[in-house]
Coordinates of C-alpha atoms in Angstrom, one line a residue:
Chain A
E19 CA -140.4 49.6 9.7
A20 CA -143.8 50.4 8.7
G21 CA -145.7 53.2 11.2
V22 CA -149.2 54.0 10.9
V23 CA -150.9 53.9 7.5
Q24 CA -154.5 55.7 6.9
S25 CA -156.1 56.5 4.1
P26 CA -157.1 58.8 2.2
R27 CA -155.1 62.2 3.2
Y28 CA -158.0 64.0 2.5
K29 CA -161.9 63.8 1.5
I30 CA -164.0 66.6 1.0
I31 CA -168.2 65.4 0.8
E32 CA -171.5 66.9 1.0
K33 CA -173.2 66.9 4.2
K34 CA -175.8 64.0 4.2
Q35 CA -172.6 62.1 2.0
P36 CA -171.6 59.0 3.6
V37 CA -167.9 58.7 4.2
A38 CA -165.1 55.3 5.4
F39 CA -161.0 55.4 6.6
W40 CA -159.0 53.1 7.1
C41 CA -156.4 52.6 9.1
N42 CA -153.6 49.9 8.8
P43 CA -151.3 49.7 12.4
I44 CA -147.6 48.8 13.0
S45 CA -147.7 45.0 12.5
G46 CA -148.2 43.1 15.4
H47 CA -149.7 45.9 17.3
N48 CA -153.3 44.5 19.2
T49 CA -154.7 47.7 20.0
L50 CA -156.2 50.2 18.0
Y51 CA -157.9 54.0 18.4
W52 CA -159.6 56.4 16.5
Y53 CA -159.2 59.8 17.5
L54 CA -161.3 63.0 16.6
Q55 CA -159.2 66.1 16.7
N56 CA -161.2 70.0 15.7
L57 CA -159.1 72.2 14.8
G58 CA -157.1 74.1 17.7
Q59 CA -157.8 71.3 20.0
G60 CA -156.5 68.0 21.4
P61 CA -157.4 64.1 20.0
E62 CA -160.5 63.1 21.9
L63 CA -160.6 59.4 21.7
L64 CA -163.5 57.9 19.4
I65 CA -163.1 53.6 19.9
R66 CA -160.7 51.5 21.1
Y67 CA -160.4 48.1 19.9
E68 CA -158.2 45.4 22.0
N69 CA -157.5 42.8 18.5
E70 CA -161.1 42.5 17.6
E71 CA -163.2 43.7 20.2
A72 CA -164.8 47.0 21.1
V73 CA -163.9 47.8 24.5
D74 CA -164.1 51.3 24.6
D75 CA -166.8 53.0 22.3
S76 CA -168.5 55.2 24.9
Q77 CA -167.8 58.4 22.9
L78 CA -168.5 57.2 19.3
P79 CA -171.4 58.8 17.9
K80 CA -173.7 55.7 17.1
D81 CA -176.7 57.2 15.5
R82 CA -174.1 57.8 12.6
F83 CA -170.6 56.5 13.1
S84 CA -169.7 53.1 13.0
A85 CA -166.1 50.6 12.9
E86 CA -164.7 47.5 12.5
R87 CA -162.0 46.0 12.8
L88 CA -162.0 42.7 11.1
K89 CA -159.8 39.7 12.0
G90 CA -157.7 42.2 14.5
V91 CA -155.7 44.2 11.9
D92 CA -157.1 46.9 9.5
S93 CA -159.6 49.2 10.8
T94 CA -162.4 51.5 9.1
L95 CA -164.1 54.0 10.5
K96 CA -167.7 54.9 8.3
I97 CA -169.6 58.1 9.2
Q98 CA -173.0 58.0 7.4
P99 CA -174.5 60.8 6.9
A100 CA -172.6 63.3 7.1
E101 CA -172.9 66.2 8.9
L102 CA -171.2 69.7 8.9
G103 CA -169.9 69.8 11.6
D104 CA -167.9 66.7 11.0
S105 CA -165.2 68.5 9.7
A106 CA -162.3 67.1 11.2
V107 CA -159.1 65.3 11.3
Y108 CA -160.1 61.5 11.7
L109 CA -156.7 59.8 13.4
C110 CA -155.9 56.6 13.8
A111 CA -152.9 55.1 16.2
S112 CA -152.3 52.1 17.3
S113 CA -150.3 49.9 20.3
L114 CA -148.4 46.9 21.1
G115 CA -151.7 46.2 23.4
T116 CA -149.3 43.6 26.0
A117 CA -148.0 46.2 28.4
P118 CA -150.5 48.6 29.4
F119 CA -147.9 50.5 32.3
T120 CA -145.0 50.9 29.8
D121 CA -147.0 50.9 26.1
T122 CA -146.8 53.8 23.5
Q123 CA -149.3 54.3 21.0
Y124 CA -148.4 55.2 17.6
F125 CA -150.4 57.7 15.2
G126 CA -150.8 57.6 11.9
P127 CA -150.8 61.2 10.0
G128 CA -155.0 61.3 10.4
T129 CA -157.5 62.0 7.9
R130 CA -158.8 65.5 7.2
L131 CA -161.8 65.4 6.4
T132 CA -164.2 68.4 4.9
V133 CA -168.3 68.6 4.8
L134 CA -169.5 70.9 2.7
Chain B
D6 CA -161.0 66.4 30.8
A7 CA -157.6 66.4 30.1
K8 CA -155.6 65.8 33.9
T9 CA -152.9 68.4 33.2
T10 CA -152.4 72.2 33.1
Q11 CA -150.4 73.2 30.3
P12 CA -149.4 77.5 29.4
P13 CA -150.6 77.6 25.8
S14 CA -148.0 78.8 24.0
M15 CA -144.0 79.6 24.2
D16 CA -140.7 80.8 22.7
C17 CA -137.8 79.5 22.5
A18 CA -134.5 80.8 20.6
E19 CA -133.0 78.5 18.4
G20 CA -130.2 76.5 20.0
R21 CA -131.4 76.9 23.7
A22 CA -132.9 74.6 25.8
A23 CA -136.8 74.8 25.6
N24 CA -138.1 73.7 28.5
L25 CA -142.2 72.6 29.1
P26 CA -144.4 72.7 32.5
C27 CA -147.0 70.3 33.0
N28 CA -148.7 70.0 36.0
H29 CA -150.7 67.2 37.3
S30 CA -151.3 67.4 40.9
T31 CA -154.3 64.1 40.6
I32 CA -152.1 61.9 38.8
S33 CA -153.1 58.8 40.7
G34 CA -149.9 56.1 41.8
N35 CA -150.2 53.9 38.3
E36 CA -150.4 56.6 36.2
Y37 CA -147.7 57.6 33.8
V38 CA -146.6 61.0 32.1
Y39 CA -146.8 60.8 28.8
W40 CA -145.3 63.5 26.5
Y41 CA -146.6 64.1 22.7
R42 CA -145.9 66.6 20.0
Q43 CA -147.9 67.7 16.8
I44 CA -146.1 69.0 14.0
H45 CA -148.6 70.6 11.6
S46 CA -150.3 68.3 9.6
Q47 CA -148.9 65.2 11.3
G48 CA -150.5 63.5 13.8
P49 CA -148.9 63.1 17.4
Q50 CA -145.1 61.7 17.7
Y51 CA -144.5 60.4 20.7
I52 CA -141.6 61.8 22.5
I53 CA -141.0 60.0 26.2
H54 CA -143.4 58.9 28.9
G55 CA -142.4 58.2 33.1
L56 CA -143.4 57.1 35.8
K57 CA -141.4 58.4 39.4
N58 CA -137.6 58.5 37.6
N59 CA -136.5 61.4 35.4
E60 CA -136.4 59.9 31.5
T61 CA -133.5 60.7 28.9
N62 CA -133.9 59.8 25.3
E63 CA -132.7 60.6 22.6
M64 CA -135.4 63.5 21.9
A65 CA -135.8 64.9 24.7
S66 CA -135.6 65.0 29.3
L67 CA -138.7 64.0 31.3
I68 CA -138.4 65.6 35.3
I69 CA -140.8 64.7 37.4
T70 CA -141.3 66.3 41.3
E71 CA -141.1 64.3 44.2
D72 CA -144.3 64.2 44.6
R73 CA -145.7 63.2 41.0
K74 CA -147.8 66.8 40.8
S75 CA -145.1 68.4 37.9
S76 CA -143.2 67.7 35.3
T77 CA -141.0 69.2 33.0
L78 CA -140.4 68.3 28.8
I79 CA -137.1 69.3 28.4
L80 CA -135.2 69.4 24.6
P81 CA -131.8 70.5 25.3
H82 CA -131.0 72.6 21.9
A83 CA -134.0 73.5 20.5
T84 CA -134.1 73.7 16.6
L85 CA -136.4 75.3 13.9
R86 CA -138.3 72.0 14.0
D87 CA -138.8 71.2 17.1
T88 CA -141.6 73.9 16.2
A89 CA -145.0 72.3 17.1
V90 CA -147.8 71.7 19.8
Y91 CA -146.5 69.3 23.5
Y92 CA -149.0 67.3 24.8
C93 CA -148.5 66.0 28.4
I94 CA -150.9 63.7 29.9
V95 CA -151.7 62.0 32.3
A96 CA -152.6 57.5 31.8
L97 CA -152.3 55.0 31.2
V98 CA -151.7 53.6 27.9
N99 CA -155.2 53.0 26.9
D100 CA -156.8 55.4 28.4
M101 CA -154.9 58.9 27.4
R102 CA -156.8 62.3 27.3
F103 CA -154.9 64.7 25.6
G104 CA -155.5 68.7 26.7
A105 CA -154.8 71.8 24.0
G106 CA -151.6 71.3 24.6
T107 CA -148.4 73.6 24.8
R108 CA -147.8 75.9 21.4
L109 CA -143.8 76.2 21.3
T110 CA -142.1 78.4 18.8
V111 CA -138.5 78.0 17.8
K112 CA -137.0 81.5 16.9
P113 CA -134.2 81.8 15.0

């Protein structure tokens, strides 16, 4: 079974430029998560989708970050414009979403963003 | 904020058991204890989780105290490939808050 797929794996951009990250969750997983991970710290949740609905986006900086999950499968996370402080690893995870008390999250490899 | 306390780092000799402690004194009755690990440059990898009872799978064992205020992850025979950051999380699956974890270094 294929795991969570993310692309690109690495991205280098100049500040004020836009950037987008793509995530394909495990087939059949209804819940999708985007996390941000700064160096030396644990992942921090940005947004959680249940199918195509964003049910928790309280930590998403909405002035420059946006996300979508069309048709409840793939998802895209966008930053526009990027700032130096956005340099981090962006992780996508998915879970079945049918059994919240026994389910588990499965993570992709992440996209490492460097903003110059 | 993370609801757990873990030592920042630990060492373990290859072939020996690695015992990683975690304190979670404010755990709620319906929150599970999850353990993930993150090997350098990879996404976090699920290891094991439990509610009240001790759990074992092919990767590790999870020992939860009777009052559920602490737990221990046991890697029975650590290998060099087990060198990673280990995260202990108490949550429902859709509300995980990662702390800084424990950096486990397995030494030859």
